[in-house]
Coordinates of C-alpha atoms and ligand atoms in Angstrom, one line a residue:
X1 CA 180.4 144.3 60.6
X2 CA 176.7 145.8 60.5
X3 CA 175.6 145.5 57.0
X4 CA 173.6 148.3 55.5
X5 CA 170.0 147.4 54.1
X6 CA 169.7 148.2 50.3
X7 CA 165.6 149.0 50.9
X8 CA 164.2 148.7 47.4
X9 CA 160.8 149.4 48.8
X10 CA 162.1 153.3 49.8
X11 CA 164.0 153.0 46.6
X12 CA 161.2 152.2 44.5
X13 CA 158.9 154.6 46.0
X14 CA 160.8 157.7 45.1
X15 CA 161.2 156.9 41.8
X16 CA 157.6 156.4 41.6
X17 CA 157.5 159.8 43.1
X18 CA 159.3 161.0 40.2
X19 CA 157.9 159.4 37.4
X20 CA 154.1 160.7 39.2
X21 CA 155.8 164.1 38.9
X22 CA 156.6 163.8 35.1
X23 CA 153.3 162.0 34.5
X24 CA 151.4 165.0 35.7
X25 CA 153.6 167.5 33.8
X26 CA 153.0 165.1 30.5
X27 CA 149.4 165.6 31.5
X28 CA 149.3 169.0 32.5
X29 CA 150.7 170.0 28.9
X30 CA 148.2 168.1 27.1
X31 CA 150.3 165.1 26.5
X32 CA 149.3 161.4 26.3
X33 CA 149.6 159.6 29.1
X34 CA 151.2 156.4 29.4
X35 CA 149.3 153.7 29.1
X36 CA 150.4 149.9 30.3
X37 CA 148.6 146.8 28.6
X38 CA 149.6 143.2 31.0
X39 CA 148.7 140.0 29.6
X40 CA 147.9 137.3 32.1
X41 CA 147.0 133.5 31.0
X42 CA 145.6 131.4 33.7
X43 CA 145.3 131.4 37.4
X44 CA 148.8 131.0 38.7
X45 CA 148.6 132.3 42.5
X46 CA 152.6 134.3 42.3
X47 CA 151.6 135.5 38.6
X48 CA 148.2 136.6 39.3
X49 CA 150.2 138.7 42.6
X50 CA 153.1 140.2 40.3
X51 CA 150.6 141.1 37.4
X52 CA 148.1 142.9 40.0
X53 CA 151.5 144.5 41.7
X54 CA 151.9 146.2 38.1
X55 CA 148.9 147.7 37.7
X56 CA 148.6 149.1 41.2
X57 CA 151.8 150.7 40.2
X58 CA 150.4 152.3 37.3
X59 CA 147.5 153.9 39.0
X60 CA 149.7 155.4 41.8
X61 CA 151.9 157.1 39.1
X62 CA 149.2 157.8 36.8
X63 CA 149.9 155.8 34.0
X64 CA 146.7 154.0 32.2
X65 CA 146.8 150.1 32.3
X66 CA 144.7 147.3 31.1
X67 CA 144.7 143.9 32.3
X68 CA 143.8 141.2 29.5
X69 CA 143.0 137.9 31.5
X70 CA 142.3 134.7 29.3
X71 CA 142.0 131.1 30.4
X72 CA 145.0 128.6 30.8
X73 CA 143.4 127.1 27.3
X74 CA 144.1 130.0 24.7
X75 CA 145.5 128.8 21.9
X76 CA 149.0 130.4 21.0
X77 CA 147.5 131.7 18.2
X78 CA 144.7 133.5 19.8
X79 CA 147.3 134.9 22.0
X80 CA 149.4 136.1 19.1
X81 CA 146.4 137.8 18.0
X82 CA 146.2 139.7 21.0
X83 CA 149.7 140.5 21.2
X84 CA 149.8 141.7 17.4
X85 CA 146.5 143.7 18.3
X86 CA 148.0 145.3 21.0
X87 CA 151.0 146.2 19.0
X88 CA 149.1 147.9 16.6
X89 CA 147.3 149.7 19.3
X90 CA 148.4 153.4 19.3
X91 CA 147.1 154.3 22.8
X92 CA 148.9 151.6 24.7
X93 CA 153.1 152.4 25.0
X94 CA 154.0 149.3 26.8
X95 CA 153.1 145.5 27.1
X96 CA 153.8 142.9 29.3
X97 CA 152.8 139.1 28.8
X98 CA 153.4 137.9 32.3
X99 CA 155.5 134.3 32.1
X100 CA 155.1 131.6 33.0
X101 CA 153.1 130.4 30.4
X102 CA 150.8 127.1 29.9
X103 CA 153.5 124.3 28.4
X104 CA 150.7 124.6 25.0
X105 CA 152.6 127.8 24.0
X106 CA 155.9 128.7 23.3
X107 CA 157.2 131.6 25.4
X108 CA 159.6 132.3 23.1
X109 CA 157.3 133.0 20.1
X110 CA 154.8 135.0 22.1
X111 CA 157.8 137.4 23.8
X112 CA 159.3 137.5 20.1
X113 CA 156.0 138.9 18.9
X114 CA 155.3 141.8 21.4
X115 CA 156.9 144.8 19.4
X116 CA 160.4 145.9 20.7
X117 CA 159.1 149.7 21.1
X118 CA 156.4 148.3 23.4
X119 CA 158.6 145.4 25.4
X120 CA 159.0 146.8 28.5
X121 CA 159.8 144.0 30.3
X122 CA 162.9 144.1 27.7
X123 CA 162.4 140.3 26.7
X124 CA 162.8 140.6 23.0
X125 CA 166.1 139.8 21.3
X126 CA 166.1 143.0 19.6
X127 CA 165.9 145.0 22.8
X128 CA 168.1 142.0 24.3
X129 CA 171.1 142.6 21.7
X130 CA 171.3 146.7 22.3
X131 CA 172.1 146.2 25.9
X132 CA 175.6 146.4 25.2
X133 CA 174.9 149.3 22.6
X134 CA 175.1 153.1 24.1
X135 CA 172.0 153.9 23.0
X136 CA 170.2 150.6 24.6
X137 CA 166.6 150.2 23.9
X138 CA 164.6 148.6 26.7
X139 CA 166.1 147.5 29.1
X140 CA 165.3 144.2 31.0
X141 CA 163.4 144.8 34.0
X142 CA 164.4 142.9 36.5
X143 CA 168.6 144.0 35.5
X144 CA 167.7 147.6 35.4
X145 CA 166.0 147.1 38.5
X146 CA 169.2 146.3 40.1
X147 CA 171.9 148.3 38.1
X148 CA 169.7 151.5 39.6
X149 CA 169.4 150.3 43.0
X150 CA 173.5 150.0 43.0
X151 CA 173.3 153.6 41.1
X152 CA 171.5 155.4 43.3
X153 CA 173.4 153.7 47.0
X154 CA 176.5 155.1 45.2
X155 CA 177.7 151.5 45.1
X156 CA 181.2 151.5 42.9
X157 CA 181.2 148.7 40.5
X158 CA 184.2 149.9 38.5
X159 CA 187.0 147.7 38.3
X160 CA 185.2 145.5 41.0
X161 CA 184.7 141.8 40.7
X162 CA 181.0 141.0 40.6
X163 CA 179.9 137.2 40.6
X164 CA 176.5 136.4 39.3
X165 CA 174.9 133.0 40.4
X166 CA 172.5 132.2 37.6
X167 CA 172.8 132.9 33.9
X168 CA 169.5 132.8 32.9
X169 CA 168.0 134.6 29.9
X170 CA 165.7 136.9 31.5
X171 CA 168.3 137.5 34.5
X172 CA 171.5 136.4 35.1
X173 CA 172.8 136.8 31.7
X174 CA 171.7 140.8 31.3
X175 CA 172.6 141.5 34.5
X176 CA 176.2 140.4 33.7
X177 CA 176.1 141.9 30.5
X178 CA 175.1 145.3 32.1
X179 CA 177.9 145.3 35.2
X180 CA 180.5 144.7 32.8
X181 CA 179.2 147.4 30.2
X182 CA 178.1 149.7 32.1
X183 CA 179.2 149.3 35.5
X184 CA 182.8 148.7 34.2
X185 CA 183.0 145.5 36.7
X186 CA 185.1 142.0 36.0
X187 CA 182.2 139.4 35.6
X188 CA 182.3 136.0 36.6
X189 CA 179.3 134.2 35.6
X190 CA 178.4 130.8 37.9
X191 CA 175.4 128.3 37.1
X192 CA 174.3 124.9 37.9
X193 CA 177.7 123.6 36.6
X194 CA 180.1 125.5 38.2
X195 CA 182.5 123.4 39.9
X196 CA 183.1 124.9 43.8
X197 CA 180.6 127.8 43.9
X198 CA 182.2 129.0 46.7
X199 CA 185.4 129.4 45.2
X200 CA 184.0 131.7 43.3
X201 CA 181.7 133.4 45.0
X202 CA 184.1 134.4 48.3
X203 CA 186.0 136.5 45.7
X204 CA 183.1 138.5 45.0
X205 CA 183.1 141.8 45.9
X206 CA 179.6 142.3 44.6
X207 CA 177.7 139.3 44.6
X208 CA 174.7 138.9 42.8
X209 CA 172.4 135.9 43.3
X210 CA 169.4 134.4 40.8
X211 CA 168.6 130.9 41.1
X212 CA 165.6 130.1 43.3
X213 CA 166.9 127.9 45.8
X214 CA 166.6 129.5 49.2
X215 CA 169.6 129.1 51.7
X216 CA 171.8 128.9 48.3
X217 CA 174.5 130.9 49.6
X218 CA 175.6 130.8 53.0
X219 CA 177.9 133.0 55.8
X220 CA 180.9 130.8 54.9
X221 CA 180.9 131.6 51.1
X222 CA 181.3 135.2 51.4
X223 CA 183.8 137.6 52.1
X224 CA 183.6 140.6 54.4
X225 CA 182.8 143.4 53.1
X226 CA 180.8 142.2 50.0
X227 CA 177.8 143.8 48.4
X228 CA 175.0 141.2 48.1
X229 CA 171.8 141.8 45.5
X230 CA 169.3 138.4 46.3
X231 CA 167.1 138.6 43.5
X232 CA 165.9 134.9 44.1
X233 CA 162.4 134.5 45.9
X234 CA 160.9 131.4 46.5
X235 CA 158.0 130.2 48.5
X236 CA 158.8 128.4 51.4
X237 CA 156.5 126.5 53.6
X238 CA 155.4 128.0 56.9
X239 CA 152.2 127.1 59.0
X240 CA 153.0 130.0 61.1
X241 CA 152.0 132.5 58.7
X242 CA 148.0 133.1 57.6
X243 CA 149.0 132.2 54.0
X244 CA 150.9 129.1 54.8
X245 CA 154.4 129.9 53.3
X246 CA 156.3 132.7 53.8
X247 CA 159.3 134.4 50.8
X248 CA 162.1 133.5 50.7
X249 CA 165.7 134.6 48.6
X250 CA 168.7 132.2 47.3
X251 CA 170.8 134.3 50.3
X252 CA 171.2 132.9 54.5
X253 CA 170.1 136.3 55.2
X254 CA 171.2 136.3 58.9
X255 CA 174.9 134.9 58.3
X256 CA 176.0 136.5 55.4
X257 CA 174.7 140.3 56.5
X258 CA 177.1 139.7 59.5
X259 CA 179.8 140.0 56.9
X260 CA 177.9 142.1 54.2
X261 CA 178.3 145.8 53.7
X262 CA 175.5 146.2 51.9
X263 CA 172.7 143.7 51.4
X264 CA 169.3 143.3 49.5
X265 CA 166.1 142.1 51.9
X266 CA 163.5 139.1 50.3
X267 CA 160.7 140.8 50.5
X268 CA 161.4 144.1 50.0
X269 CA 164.8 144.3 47.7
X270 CA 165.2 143.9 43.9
X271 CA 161.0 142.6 43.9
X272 CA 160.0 146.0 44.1
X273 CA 162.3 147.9 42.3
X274 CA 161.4 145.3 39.1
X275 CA 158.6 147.0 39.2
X276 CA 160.0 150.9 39.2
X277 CA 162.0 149.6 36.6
X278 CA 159.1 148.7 34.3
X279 CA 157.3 152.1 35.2
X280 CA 160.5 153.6 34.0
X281 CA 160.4 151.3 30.9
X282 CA 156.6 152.6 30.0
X283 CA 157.2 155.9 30.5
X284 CA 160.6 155.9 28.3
X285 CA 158.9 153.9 25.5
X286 CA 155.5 156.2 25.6
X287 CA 158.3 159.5 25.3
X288 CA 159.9 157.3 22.3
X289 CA 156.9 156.3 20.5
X290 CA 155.4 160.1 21.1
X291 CA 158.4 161.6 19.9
X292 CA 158.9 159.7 16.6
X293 CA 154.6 160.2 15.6
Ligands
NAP301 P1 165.8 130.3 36.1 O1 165.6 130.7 34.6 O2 165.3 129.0 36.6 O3 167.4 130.3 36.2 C1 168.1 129.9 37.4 C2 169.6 130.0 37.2 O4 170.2 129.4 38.3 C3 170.1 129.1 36.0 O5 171.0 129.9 35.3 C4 170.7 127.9 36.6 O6 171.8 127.4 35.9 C5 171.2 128.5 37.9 N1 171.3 127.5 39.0 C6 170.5 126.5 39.3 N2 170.9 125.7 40.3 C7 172.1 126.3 40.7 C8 173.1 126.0 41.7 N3 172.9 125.0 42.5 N4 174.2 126.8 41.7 C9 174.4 127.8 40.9 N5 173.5 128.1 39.9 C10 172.4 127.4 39.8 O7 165.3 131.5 37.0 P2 165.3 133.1 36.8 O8 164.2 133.5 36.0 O9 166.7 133.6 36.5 O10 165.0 133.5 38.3 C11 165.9 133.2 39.4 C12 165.3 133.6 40.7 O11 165.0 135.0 40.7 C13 163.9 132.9 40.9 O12 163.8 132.6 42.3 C14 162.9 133.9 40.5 O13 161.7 133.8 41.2 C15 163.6 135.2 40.9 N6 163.2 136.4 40.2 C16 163.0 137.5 41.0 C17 162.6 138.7 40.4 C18 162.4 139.9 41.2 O14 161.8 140.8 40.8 N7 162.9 139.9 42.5 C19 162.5 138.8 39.0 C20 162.8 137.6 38.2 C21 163.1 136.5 38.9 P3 171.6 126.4 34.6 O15 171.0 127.3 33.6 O16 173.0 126.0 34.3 O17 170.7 125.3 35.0

């Protein structure tokens, strides 16, 4: 079976087209624009990319953004300071403190103090606990990203059996959460624990996978016809390429899209539509914050 490629670069670029089209109809009405603030502590090579990835996003749609950069020694409560500044900043709609951060500072306090109307990346517990709600605030980006890549290929997730690999806060858990809330799906939820992964995962038939362990899932583990979303990416050594290593996801792309209907590609899947998601976060919260002022 010839598997077809979920392309979340395509993906991501028309919904960038749309929110650029909404941007300059905010603007052309005299409107605020939406502005993006990104926090960024140290010199991390991957968070430095995925922080500089955001912005460029924002420019191409239109949106404002500021990058705050500050040395791998801030103090957590320096940074808290910035946070709560930036909260009580009425041009800027959205902010994003990019993780990891330096072991010195508890992630969980800094996420918990970014205000919930501005958490676009959807981190906070408040924004966290309305997932299941109707209404939901924020969404998590990287969750989002994927429930409206499976939206928009028509993908059915109703009554389907979707296996996640990974239950992590910021990915696995939501993501489960959503597919069974609003994608009406049967979840099973695997992690480090699970006893016979494969057991589980060959009765998927939409498999999700966030762990960060490339090869992780394998041809053999998979049955035809399933619908696979690789959200892992790792860096894998390679002298062949100019940079020395090249991406990789938790998912044997080459055996399992010979049974795959549908599969994600690493680079080039859920990566980029994290990012749409988040542009779709700001401009949501900016409408929000606009409309209740
Ligand atoms: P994380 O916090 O390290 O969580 C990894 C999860 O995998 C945990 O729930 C862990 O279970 C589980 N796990 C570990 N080994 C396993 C195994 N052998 N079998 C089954 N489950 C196992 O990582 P994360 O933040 O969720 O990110 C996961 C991956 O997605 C990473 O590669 C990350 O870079 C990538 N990511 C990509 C994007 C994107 O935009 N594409 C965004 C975010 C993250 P336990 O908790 O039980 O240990």
């Amino acid at each position: 079976m010839a598997s077809e490629i979920l392309d979340g670069r395509k993906l991501s670029s028309e919904i960038e087209e749309e929110i650029r089209l909404k941007v300059e109809k905010i603007k052309k009405e005299g409107g605020k624009t939406p502005h993006l603030a990104a926090i960024l502590v140290g010199t991390d090579g991957p968070s430095q990319t995925y922080v500089e990835n955001k912005v460029k996003a924002c420019h191409r749609v239109g949106f404002e953004s500021t990058l705050l950069r500050f040395s791998e020694s801030i103090s957590q409560s320096r940074l808290i300071k910035e946070v709560t500044r930036i909260n009580e900043d009425d041009d800027i709609d959205g902010l994003i403190v990019q993780l990891p951060l330096p072991d010195h500072i508890s992630e969980e306090i800094a996420t918990e103090t970014i205000s919930p109307l501005k958490d676009v990346d959807g981190f906070t517990n408040q924004n966290y606990g309305q997932i299941i709600r109707e209404h939901h605030g924020l969404l998590p980006a990287t969750p989002n990203g994927v429930m409206e890549m499976i939206k928009r290929y028509g993908i059915e997730t109703k009554g389907k059996h979707a296996v996640i690999v990974g239950h992590s806060r910021l990915v696995g858990a939501p993501l489960g959460l959503l597919l069974s809330h609003e994608g009406m799906a049967t979840v099973t939820q695997c992690h480090e624990f699970t006893e016979d992964l494969a057991k589980y995962t060959r009765q998927a038939d939409i498999l999700c996978v966030a762990v960060g362990k490339p090869g992780l899932i394998t041809g053999d583990m998979v049955k035809d016809g399933v619908v696979v979303i690789d959200i892992g990416i790792s860096r894998v050594e390679d002298p062949s390429k100019k940079r020395g290593f090249r991406l990789s996801g938790d998912v044997e792309f080459d055996s399992v899209s010979k049974k795959a209907s549908y599969i994600t590609p690493v680079p080039g899947g859920v990566g980029p539509m994290t990012i749409a998601s988040l542009l779709m976060n700001t401009l949501k919260a900016s409408k929000l914050r606009n409309a209740s002022q």
